[in-house]
Amino acid sequence: MTEQYVLGLQEIDETQVAVVGGKGAQLGGLSRIDGISVPGGFCVTTAAFRRVMAEVPSIDELLDRLSRADPDDRETIRTLSAHIRRAVEETAVPDDLAVAVTRAVSGLGEDVACAVRSSATAEDLPTASFAGQQDTYLNVVGPEAVLRHVSWCWASLFTERAVIYRQRNGIDHRTVHMAVVVQRMVLPDASGILFTADPVTGNRKVATVDAGFGLGEALVSGLVNPDVYKVRDDEIVARTIAAKQRAVHALPAGGTREVTVDSQRQEQPALTDAQVLRLVRLGRRIEAHFGRPQDIEWCLADDGFQIVQSRPITTLFPVPESGDQENHVYVSVGHGQMMTDPMKPLGHSMWRLTAMVPMHEAGGRLFVDVTRRLAAPTSRAGLLDVLGKGDPLIRDALETVLDRDGFVPTVPDAGPGGPPAGGPPAPLETDPAVVTRLIERSETSVAALERDIRTKSGPELFDFLVEAFEEHKRVLSDPLSIQVIMAGMEATWWLNDKLLEWLGEKNAADTLTLSAPGNITSEMGLALLDVADVIRPHPELVTFLQGVEDDGFLDELAKLPGGAEARDAIEAYLDRYGMRCVGEIDITRPRWSERPTTLVPVILDNVRNFEPGAAELRFEQGRRRAQEKEQDVLSRLRALPDGEQKADETKRMIDRVRTFIGYREYPKYGIISRYFIYKQALLKEAGSLAQAGVLTRTEDAFYLTFQELRDAVSSRQVDDRLIRERRDAFRSYHALTPPRVLTSEGDALTGAYRRDDVPAGALVGLPVSAGTVEGRARVVLDMADADLEAGDILVTAFTDPSWSPLFVGIAGLVTEVGGLMTHGAVIAREYGLPAVVGVEQATRLIRDGQRIRVHGTDGYVEILP
């Protein structure tokens, strides 16, 4: 029985997390790397922990109560976790287990000092480091003391911080077990931490060394500032030597104490340059073994480095696979699509298959490689101009990369090559029939898809979908469609530039585009006001909807007075817009048709905040304001030199923008209409696999790529472990913030506005919809949780088209992500809402309920006292 309770480090490798926990498994792996020294020791396995836990009184009842506790209820968690810790510490260690540990301690040497360290099975993992969540004890002397500290390590699985960490990461307390690492204590001259990637910038080629005198506890506890070295390509590129006044040393009888460092030594480096470079080489060897950047704890004794821990750095944003050693620059797709949340594998694989440019996945997000376009001067200028107009932060981040000598080598522009076949496209007349024709083409194509897919199943369905994706891309890349979108955007830019130059008026197009015809997304928001009109006269319906929790509520609704008409109105809305949802570019997200309860809070807000006929009134008010603005601008222009010509040009551009700008939203509507059809067909196949036992549940298909699901349908086989790994990885991706720009070296760049024309303390962003408004901030991260009143200002991370029903009831908009022509900006202008987007960390810096002032013309937000 001894073997299952105690294992020597040399018997362990990194695959044995379930037996010796994350720390123990990593140490076992480290001890097997050639040239790496690890202090001798052993692990008390999880089998020992489970045996002791089985003897803890009332443990099942206590764990049940703990699991039910709200992570935010600190008092309940504090009380319960303390009770469990005390019960574990007071449970006697069985004799045979005590004998096994005592024998192992004796094997390390007579009266040897030990480090006794917790090693949980959910610790030091690739997706969650859990660093510092459990306890470590240094300089523990004697078998009896070691046993006591082992019990304390077991109990530390239930510290308040560890319990809350697990609950917030969705980890069941019963699935985590505790092993304990016992190692011979190292009494170092210096110690510290080595990061094999820069933990601040993310750069994988820059290693960072923190070093201090004595034991590493002085650095970890913040007792002293460390010496800091940055190393790239075996060369120290930066160093900061700190005044290290204190150190932690081991005591002969056990335990540790703080000591004052001799004044002559305080400002001496803890390591020589040669030692720093030698340490980083060891770190690179460890990184290569584990296959990812590492956070390494080290000790220096007698000029030899001992490695006492290595764990993955879980805060780094992953780098897309490039398949070569060249430099690459990637731009975030999510920042353009207004969806920066991670996508499930089926979601990002489907988007890649239907996108117009190649994309790369990392951290559950998609990126486009723009390196080649940045390399040539002409294409670089064009790219920076287009991206800069949409999102200045992306442009700034790219310019930061370009400023680095040689990272993006300059190549000559491609030769002239002659005009494209067939000559340039014919000039586009300002004719609404052009838009009508494009919409009819799209509707015909979607209807054909819906008709033809009905008869397809099994492998034949996937063959059909591959062809459907080509039709999808053909519609998306229709030259006329692109011409119409660009015509609307270019007319907007022209109006803003010229009216600023001629009249000194900023963002005049924002008012001139109010209630532009044919905008499918703004119509979607107004249409939900019409649904509210059907429900408002019936208080019984309102009361019923306030208590709705189940997505099958429509049938129950129809049984109430006025309910049949209300159900018909909601169903008609879902027929037209039910394929939409928050984060809709991820096909795996639940659509409104699948989860209609999502719309209920918005409908109720509309019932409460608006009068009957509000949709028509709002649209007409916007149209009238745009008309008045047009007359005002034209009359002021006519009073200028060459005024008639300026007024005529401006009138042509106003007509052009009002004809074409509404179509900007239609291609996305067409894409998502197709996606819903694809999804229904794929879910049917996944359901068949679940019914046959190939998948545990239908939704497991979301963790497979399109090709993997295709293979599963053909082979009737699925790797359950792969699905579990993907689910865990997806969960971990939520903790990562995707950068706007990412390099192949791992640098994550968000960009900066570099403006000095805003008040001190204001939050800077991009002005996308003119006007100034003051009101109560409502910080909303999930549309289903919205509880808005007239005059509120919506503050959120991002808004894709599905958020537009909320826009009709708010006074202003602030988002963390967005650009001049992203959906939220377009709809804010349509509705006349002052809006500032691209405000970094807005949902953290603005508290729900605070009064704020949104300067939509100048692009900043003030937090009011």
Coordinates of N, CA, C and O in Angstrom, one line a residue, residues 318-468:
P318 N -2.5 33.6 -26.5 CA -1.8 32.6 -27.4 C -1.5 33.3 -28.8 O -2.1 34.2 -29.2
V319 N -0.4 32.8 -29.4 CA 0.0 33.3 -30.7 C -0.5 32.3 -31.8 O -0.4 31.1 -31.7
P320 N -1.1 32.8 -32.9 CA -1.5 32.0 -34.0 C -0.4 31.1 -34.6 O 0.8 31.6 -34.6
E321 N -0.7 29.9 -35.0 CA 0.3 29.1 -35.6 C 0.6 29.6 -37.0 O -0.4 29.8 -37.8
S322 N 1.8 29.8 -37.3 CA 2.2 30.3 -38.7 C 2.8 29.2 -39.5 O 2.8 29.4 -40.8
G323 N 3.5 28.2 -38.9 CA 4.1 27.2 -39.7 C 5.5 27.6 -40.2 O 6.1 26.9 -41.0
D324 N 6.0 28.8 -39.8 CA 7.3 29.2 -40.3 C 7.9 30.0 -39.2 O 7.3 30.3 -38.1
Q325 N 9.2 30.5 -39.4 CA 9.9 31.2 -38.4 C 9.9 32.7 -38.8 O 10.7 33.5 -38.2
E326 N 9.1 33.1 -39.8 CA 9.1 34.5 -40.2 C 8.3 35.4 -39.2 O 7.5 34.9 -38.4
N327 N 8.5 36.7 -39.2 CA 7.7 37.6 -38.4 C 6.3 37.8 -39.0 O 6.2 37.9 -40.3
H328 N 5.3 37.9 -38.2 CA 3.9 38.1 -38.6 C 3.3 39.1 -37.8 O 3.5 39.2 -36.6
V329 N 2.3 39.8 -38.4 CA 1.5 40.8 -37.7 C 0.0 40.5 -37.9 O -0.4 40.4 -39.1
Y330 N -0.7 40.3 -36.8 CA -2.1 39.9 -37.0 C -3.0 41.0 -36.4 O -2.8 41.6 -35.4
V331 N -4.2 41.2 -37.1 CA -5.2 42.1 -36.7 C -6.4 41.4 -36.2 O -6.9 40.4 -36.9
S332 N -7.0 41.8 -35.1 CA -8.2 41.1 -34.5 C -9.4 41.2 -35.4 O -9.7 42.3 -35.9
V333 N -10.0 40.1 -35.7 CA -11.3 40.1 -36.4 C -12.4 40.5 -35.5 O -13.3 41.3 -35.9
G334 N -12.4 40.1 -34.3 CA -13.5 40.4 -33.3 C -13.7 41.9 -33.1 O -14.8 42.3 -32.9
H335 N -12.6 42.7 -33.2 CA -12.8 44.1 -33.0 C -13.5 44.8 -34.2 O -14.2 45.8 -34.0
G336 N -13.4 44.2 -35.3 CA -14.2 44.7 -36.5 C -15.6 44.1 -36.5 O -16.5 44.8 -36.9
Q337 N -15.8 42.9 -36.0 CA -17.1 42.3 -36.0 C -17.9 42.6 -34.7 O -19.0 42.1 -34.6
M338 N -17.3 43.3 -33.8 CA -18.0 43.7 -32.6 C -18.3 42.4 -31.8 O -19.4 42.3 -31.3
M339 N -17.4 41.5 -31.7 CA -17.6 40.3 -30.9 C -16.2 39.8 -30.4 O -15.6 39.0 -31.1
T340 N -15.8 40.3 -29.3 CA -14.4 39.9 -28.8 C -14.4 38.8 -27.8 O -13.4 38.4 -27.3
D341 N -15.6 38.2 -27.6 CA -15.7 37.0 -26.7 C -15.1 35.8 -27.5 O -15.0 35.8 -28.7
P342 N -14.6 34.8 -26.7 CA -14.1 33.6 -27.5 C -15.2 32.9 -28.2 O -16.4 32.9 -27.8
M343 N -14.9 32.2 -29.3 CA -15.8 31.4 -30.1 C -15.5 29.9 -29.9 O -14.3 29.6 -29.7
K344 N -16.5 29.1 -29.9 CA -16.3 27.7 -29.8 C -15.7 27.2 -31.2 O -15.9 27.8 -32.2
P345 N -15.1 26.0 -31.2 CA -14.4 25.5 -32.4 C -15.3 25.5 -33.6 O -14.9 25.9 -34.7
L346 N -16.6 25.0 -33.5 CA -17.5 25.0 -34.7 C -17.7 26.4 -35.1 O -17.8 26.7 -36.3
G347 N -17.8 27.3 -34.2 CA -18.1 28.7 -34.5 C -16.9 29.4 -35.3 O -17.1 29.9 -36.4
H348 N -15.7 29.2 -34.8 CA -14.6 29.9 -35.5 C -14.3 29.2 -36.8 O -13.9 29.8 -37.8
S349 N -14.5 27.9 -36.9 CA -14.2 27.1 -38.1 C -15.2 27.5 -39.2 O -14.8 27.7 -40.4
M350 N -16.4 27.7 -38.8 CA -17.5 28.1 -39.8 C -17.2 29.5 -40.3 O -17.4 29.8 -41.5
W351 N -16.8 30.4 -39.4 CA -16.5 31.8 -39.9 C -15.4 31.8 -40.8 O -15.4 32.5 -41.8
R352 N -14.4 31.0 -40.5 CA -13.2 30.9 -41.4 C -13.6 30.4 -42.8 O -13.1 30.8 -43.8
L353 N -14.5 29.4 -42.8 CA -14.8 28.7 -44.1 C -15.7 29.7 -44.9 O -15.8 29.5 -46.2
T354 N -16.3 30.7 -44.3 CA -17.2 31.5 -45.1 C -16.7 32.9 -45.2 O -17.4 33.8 -45.8
A355 N -15.5 33.2 -44.7 CA -14.9 34.5 -44.7 C -14.2 34.8 -46.1 O -13.8 33.8 -46.8
M356 N -14.0 36.0 -46.4 CA -13.4 36.4 -47.7 C -11.9 36.4 -47.6 O -11.2 36.5 -48.7
V357 N -11.3 36.4 -46.4 CA -9.8 36.4 -46.3 C -9.4 35.2 -45.4 O -10.2 34.8 -44.5
P358 N -8.2 34.7 -45.5 CA -7.7 33.7 -44.6 C -7.6 34.2 -43.2 O -7.3 35.4 -43.0
M359 N -8.0 33.4 -42.2 CA -8.0 33.8 -40.8 C -7.3 32.8 -40.0 O -7.2 31.6 -40.4
H360 N -6.7 33.2 -38.9 CA -6.0 32.3 -37.9 C -6.6 32.4 -36.6 O -7.0 33.5 -36.1
E361 N -6.8 31.2 -35.9 CA -7.4 31.2 -34.6 C -6.3 31.2 -33.5 O -5.3 30.6 -33.6
A362 N -6.6 31.9 -32.4 CA -5.8 31.8 -31.2 C -6.6 32.3 -30.0 O -7.3 33.3 -30.2
G363 N -6.6 31.6 -29.0 CA -7.4 31.9 -27.8 C -8.9 32.0 -28.0 O -9.6 32.8 -27.4
G364 N -9.4 31.2 -29.0 CA -10.8 31.2 -29.3 C -11.2 32.4 -30.2 O -12.4 32.7 -30.4
R365 N -10.2 33.3 -30.6 CA -10.5 34.4 -31.4 C -9.9 34.3 -32.8 O -9.0 33.5 -33.0
L366 N -10.3 35.1 -33.7 CA -9.8 35.0 -35.1 C -9.0 36.3 -35.4 O -9.3 37.4 -34.9
F367 N -7.9 36.1 -36.2 CA -7.0 37.2 -36.6 C -6.7 37.0 -38.1 O -6.7 35.9 -38.6
V368 N -6.4 38.2 -38.7 CA -6.0 38.3 -40.1 C -4.5 38.7 -40.1 O -4.1 39.6 -39.5
D369 N -3.7 37.9 -40.9 CA -2.3 38.2 -41.1 C -2.2 39.4 -42.1 O -2.5 39.2 -43.3
V370 N -1.7 40.5 -41.6 CA -1.6 41.7 -42.5 C -0.1 42.0 -42.9 O 0.2 43.0 -43.4
T371 N 0.8 41.0 -42.6 CA 2.2 41.3 -42.7 C 2.6 41.7 -44.2 O 3.3 42.7 -44.4
R372 N 2.1 41.0 -45.1 CA 2.4 41.3 -46.5 C 1.9 42.7 -46.9 O 2.6 43.4 -47.7
R373 N 0.7 43.0 -46.5 CA 0.2 44.3 -46.9 C 0.9 45.5 -46.2 O 1.0 46.6 -46.7
L374 N 1.5 45.2 -45.0 CA 2.3 46.2 -44.3 C 3.7 46.4 -44.9 O 4.3 47.4 -44.8
A375 N 4.1 45.4 -45.6 CA 5.5 45.4 -46.1 C 5.7 46.3 -47.3 O 6.8 46.9 -47.4
A376 N 4.7 46.5 -48.2 CA 4.9 47.3 -49.4 C 4.3 48.7 -49.1 O 3.2 48.8 -48.5
P377 N 5.0 49.8 -49.4 CA 4.6 51.2 -49.1 C 3.1 51.5 -49.5 O 2.4 52.1 -48.7
T378 N 2.7 51.2 -50.7 CA 1.4 51.6 -51.2 C 0.3 50.8 -50.4 O -0.6 51.4 -49.9
S379 N 0.4 49.5 -50.4 CA -0.6 48.7 -49.7 C -0.6 49.0 -48.2 O -1.7 49.0 -47.6
R380 N 0.6 49.4 -47.7 CA 0.6 49.7 -46.2 C -0.2 51.0 -46.0 O -1.0 51.1 -45.1
A381 N 0.0 52.0 -46.8 CA -0.7 53.3 -46.7 C -2.2 53.1 -46.8 O -3.0 53.6 -46.0
G382 N -2.6 52.2 -47.7 CA -4.0 52.0 -47.9 C -4.6 51.2 -46.7 O -5.7 51.6 -46.2
L383 N -3.9 50.2 -46.2 CA -4.3 49.5 -45.1 C -4.5 50.4 -43.8 O -5.5 50.3 -43.1
L384 N -3.4 51.2 -43.6 CA -3.5 52.0 -42.4 C -4.6 53.0 -42.5 O -5.3 53.4 -41.5
D385 N -4.9 53.5 -43.7 CA -5.9 54.5 -43.9 C -7.3 53.9 -43.6 O -8.1 54.5 -42.9
V386 N -7.5 52.7 -44.2 CA -8.9 52.1 -44.0 C -9.1 51.7 -42.6 O -10.1 52.0 -41.9
L387 N -8.0 51.0 -42.0 CA -8.2 50.6 -40.6 C -8.2 51.8 -39.6 O -9.0 51.7 -38.6
G388 N -7.5 52.8 -40.0 CA -7.5 54.0 -39.1 C -8.8 54.7 -39.1 O -9.2 55.3 -38.1
K389 N -9.5 54.8 -40.2 CA -10.8 55.4 -40.3 C -11.8 54.6 -39.4 O -12.7 55.2 -38.8
G390 N -11.7 53.3 -39.4 CA -12.6 52.5 -38.7 C -12.2 52.5 -37.2 O -13.1 52.6 -36.3
D391 N -10.9 52.3 -36.9 CA -10.5 52.2 -35.5 C -9.1 52.7 -35.3 O -8.1 52.1 -35.6
P392 N -9.0 54.0 -34.8 CA -7.6 54.6 -34.7 C -6.7 53.8 -33.8 O -5.5 53.9 -34.0
L393 N -7.2 53.0 -32.9 CA -6.3 52.3 -32.0 C -5.6 51.2 -32.8 O -4.5 50.8 -32.5
I394 N -6.3 50.5 -33.7 CA -5.6 49.5 -34.5 C -4.5 50.1 -35.4 O -3.4 49.6 -35.5
R395 N -4.8 51.3 -36.0 CA -3.8 52.0 -36.7 C -2.6 52.3 -35.9 O -1.4 52.1 -36.2
D396 N -2.8 52.8 -34.6 CA -1.7 53.2 -33.8 C -0.9 52.0 -33.4 O 0.3 52.0 -33.3
A397 N -1.6 50.8 -33.1 CA -0.9 49.6 -32.7 C 0.0 49.1 -33.9 O 1.1 48.7 -33.7
L398 N -0.5 49.2 -35.1 CA 0.2 48.8 -36.3 C 1.5 49.7 -36.5 O 2.6 49.2 -36.8
E399 N 1.3 51.0 -36.3 CA 2.4 51.9 -36.4 C 3.5 51.7 -35.4 O 4.7 51.8 -35.6
T400 N 3.0 51.2 -34.2 CA 4.0 50.9 -33.1 C 4.9 49.7 -33.6 O 6.1 49.7 -33.4
V401 N 4.3 48.7 -34.2 CA 5.0 47.6 -34.7 C 5.9 48.0 -35.9 O 7.1 47.6 -35.9
L402 N 5.4 48.9 -36.8 CA 6.2 49.4 -37.9 C 7.4 50.2 -37.4 O 8.5 50.2 -38.1
D403 N 7.3 50.8 -36.3 CA 8.5 51.6 -35.8 C 9.6 50.8 -35.3 O 10.7 51.3 -35.0
R404 N 9.4 49.5 -35.1 CA 10.5 48.6 -34.6 C 11.4 48.2 -35.8 O 10.9 47.7 -36.8
D405 N 12.6 48.5 -35.7 CA 13.5 48.3 -36.8 C 13.5 46.9 -37.3 O 13.8 45.9 -36.6
G406 N 13.1 46.8 -38.6 CA 13.2 45.5 -39.3 C 12.2 44.4 -39.0 O 12.3 43.4 -39.5
F407 N 11.3 44.7 -38.0 CA 10.3 43.6 -37.7 C 9.4 43.3 -39.0 O 9.2 42.2 -39.3
V408 N 9.0 44.4 -39.7 CA 8.3 44.2 -40.9 C 9.2 44.7 -42.0 O 9.3 46.0 -42.2
P409 N 9.9 43.9 -42.7 CA 10.8 44.4 -43.8 C 10.1 45.0 -44.9 O 9.0 44.6 -45.3
T410 N 10.6 46.1 -45.4 CA 9.9 46.8 -46.5 C 10.3 46.1 -47.8 O 11.4 45.8 -48.1
V411 N 9.3 45.9 -48.7 CA 9.5 45.3 -50.0 C 8.9 46.2 -51.0 O 8.0 47.0 -50.7
P412 N 9.4 46.2 -52.2 CA 8.9 47.1 -53.3 C 7.4 46.8 -53.6 O 6.9 45.7 -53.4
D413 N 6.7 47.9 -54.0 CA 5.3 47.7 -54.4 C 5.3 46.8 -55.7 O 6.3 46.8 -56.4
A414 N 4.2 46.1 -55.8 CA 4.0 45.3 -57.0 C 4.0 46.2 -58.2 O 3.6 47.4 -58.2
G415 N 4.4 45.6 -59.4 CA 4.4 46.4 -60.6 C 3.0 46.9 -61.0 O 2.0 46.5 -60.5
P416 N 3.0 47.9 -61.9 CA 1.7 48.5 -62.3 C 0.7 47.4 -62.8 O -0.5 47.4 -62.5
G417 N 1.2 46.5 -63.6 CA 0.4 45.4 -64.0 C -0.8 45.7 -64.9 O -1.6 44.8 -65.3
G418 N -1.1 46.9 -65.3 CA -2.1 47.2 -66.2 C -3.5 47.3 -65.5 O -3.6 46.8 -64.4
P419 N -4.5 47.8 -66.2 CA -5.9 47.8 -65.6 C -6.5 46.5 -65.4 O -6.1 45.5 -66.1
P420 N -7.4 46.3 -64.5 CA -8.1 45.0 -64.3 C -8.9 44.6 -65.5 O -9.3 45.5 -66.3
A421 N -9.1 43.3 -65.7 CA -9.8 42.8 -66.9 C -11.2 43.5 -66.9 O -11.9 43.6 -65.8
G422 N -11.6 44.0 -68.0 CA -12.9 44.6 -68.2 C -13.0 46.0 -67.8 O -14.0 46.7 -67.8
G423 N -11.8 46.6 -67.3 CA -11.8 48.0 -66.9 C -12.4 48.2 -65.6 O -12.9 47.3 -64.9
P424 N -12.4 49.5 -65.1 CA -12.9 49.8 -63.8 C -14.4 49.7 -63.8 O -15.1 49.7 -64.9
P425 N -15.0 49.5 -62.6 CA -16.5 49.3 -62.6 C -17.2 50.6 -63.0 O -16.6 51.7 -62.8
A426 N -18.3 50.5 -63.6 CA -19.1 51.7 -64.1 C -19.4 52.6 -62.9 O -19.7 52.0 -61.8
P427 N -19.4 53.9 -63.1 CA -19.8 54.8 -62.0 C -21.2 54.4 -61.5 O -22.1 54.0 -62.2
L428 N -21.4 54.5 -60.1 CA -22.7 54.0 -59.5 C -23.6 55.2 -59.5 O -23.3 56.2 -58.8
E429 N -24.8 55.1 -60.1 CA -25.8 56.1 -60.0 C -26.5 56.1 -58.7 O -26.6 55.1 -58.0
T430 N -26.9 57.3 -58.2 CA -27.6 57.4 -56.9 C -29.0 57.0 -57.1 O -29.9 57.8 -57.4
D431 N -29.3 55.7 -57.1 CA -30.6 55.1 -57.5 C -31.0 54.1 -56.5 O -30.3 53.0 -56.3
P432 N -32.1 54.3 -55.7 CA -32.6 53.3 -54.7 C -32.8 51.9 -55.3 O -32.8 50.9 -54.6
A433 N -33.1 51.9 -56.6 CA -33.4 50.6 -57.3 C -32.2 49.6 -57.2 O -32.3 48.4 -57.2
V434 N -31.0 50.2 -57.2 CA -29.8 49.4 -57.0 C -29.8 48.6 -55.7 O -29.5 47.4 -55.7
V435 N -30.2 49.3 -54.7 CA -30.2 48.6 -53.3 C -31.3 47.5 -53.4 O -31.2 46.4 -52.9
T436 N -32.5 47.9 -53.9 CA -33.6 47.0 -54.0 C -33.2 45.7 -54.7 O -33.5 44.6 -54.3
R437 N -32.5 45.9 -55.8 CA -32.0 44.7 -56.6 C -31.1 43.8 -55.8 O -31.2 42.6 -55.9
L438 N -30.1 44.4 -55.1 CA -29.2 43.6 -54.3 C -29.9 42.8 -53.2 O -29.6 41.7 -52.9
I439 N -30.9 43.4 -52.5 CA -31.6 42.8 -51.5 C -32.4 41.6 -52.1 O -32.5 40.5 -51.5
E440 N -33.0 41.8 -53.2 CA -33.8 40.7 -53.9 C -32.9 39.6 -54.2 O -33.2 38.4 -54.1
R441 N -31.7 39.9 -54.7 CA -30.7 38.8 -55.0 C -30.4 38.0 -53.8 O -30.3 36.8 -53.8
S442 N -30.1 38.7 -52.7 CA -29.7 38.0 -51.5 C -30.9 37.1 -51.0 O -30.7 36.0 -50.6
E443 N -32.1 37.7 -51.0 CA -33.3 36.9 -50.5 C -33.5 35.7 -51.3 O -33.9 34.6 -50.8
T444 N -33.3 35.8 -52.6 CA -33.5 34.7 -53.5 C -32.5 33.6 -53.2 O -32.8 32.4 -53.1
S445 N -31.2 34.0 -53.0 CA -30.2 33.0 -52.6 C -30.4 32.3 -51.3 O -30.3 31.1 -51.2
V446 N -30.9 33.1 -50.3 CA -31.2 32.5 -49.0 C -32.4 31.5 -49.1 O -32.4 30.4 -48.5
A447 N -33.4 31.9 -49.9 CA -34.6 31.0 -50.0 C -34.2 29.7 -50.7 O -34.7 28.7 -50.4
A448 N -33.3 29.8 -51.7 CA -32.8 28.6 -52.4 C -32.0 27.7 -51.4 O -32.2 26.5 -51.4
L449 N -31.2 28.3 -50.6 CA -30.5 27.5 -49.6 C -31.5 26.8 -48.6 O -31.3 25.6 -48.4
E450 N -32.5 27.5 -48.2 CA -33.4 26.9 -47.2 C -34.2 25.8 -47.9 O -34.5 24.8 -47.3
R451 N -34.5 26.0 -49.1 CA -35.3 24.9 -49.9 C -34.4 23.7 -50.1 O -34.8 22.6 -49.9
D452 N -33.2 23.9 -50.6 CA -32.4 22.8 -51.1 C -31.8 22.0 -49.9 O -31.5 20.8 -50.1
I453 N -31.6 22.6 -48.8 CA -30.9 21.9 -47.7 C -31.8 20.9 -47.0 O -31.4 20.0 -46.3
R454 N -33.1 21.1 -47.2 CA -34.1 20.2 -46.4 C -33.9 18.7 -46.7 O -34.2 17.9 -45.9
T455 N -33.5 18.4 -47.9 CA -33.4 17.0 -48.3 C -32.1 16.4 -48.0 O -31.8 15.2 -48.3
K456 N -31.2 17.2 -47.4 CA -29.8 16.7 -47.3 C -29.6 16.2 -45.8 O -30.0 16.9 -44.9
S457 N -28.8 15.1 -45.7 CA -28.5 14.6 -44.4 C -27.2 13.8 -44.5 O -26.8 13.4 -45.6
G458 N -26.6 13.5 -43.3 CA -25.4 12.7 -43.3 C -24.3 13.3 -44.1 O -24.2 14.5 -44.3
P459 N -23.4 12.5 -44.6 CA -22.2 13.0 -45.4 C -22.7 13.9 -46.6 O -22.0 14.9 -46.9
E460 N -23.8 13.6 -47.1 CA -24.3 14.4 -48.3 C -24.6 15.8 -47.8 O -24.3 16.8 -48.6
L461 N -25.0 16.1 -46.6 CA -25.2 17.4 -46.1 C -23.9 18.2 -46.1 O -23.9 19.4 -46.5
F462 N -22.9 17.6 -45.6 CA -21.6 18.3 -45.6 C -21.0 18.6 -46.9 O -20.5 19.7 -47.2
D463 N -21.2 17.7 -47.9 CA -20.9 18.0 -49.3 C -21.6 19.2 -49.8 O -21.1 20.1 -50.4
F464 N -22.9 19.2 -49.5 CA -23.8 20.3 -49.9 C -23.4 21.6 -49.3 O -23.3 22.7 -49.9
L465 N -23.0 21.6 -48.0 CA -22.6 22.8 -47.3 C -21.3 23.4 -47.8 O -21.2 24.6 -47.9
V466 N -20.4 22.5 -48.2 CA -19.2 23.1 -48.8 C -19.5 23.9 -50.1 O -18.9 24.9 -50.3
E467 N -20.4 23.4 -50.9 CA -20.8 24.2 -52.1 C -21.6 25.4 -51.6 O -21.4 26.5 -52.2
A468 N -22.4 25.3 -50.6 CA -23.2 26.4 -50.1 C -22.3 27.6 -49.6 O -22.6 28.7 -49.8

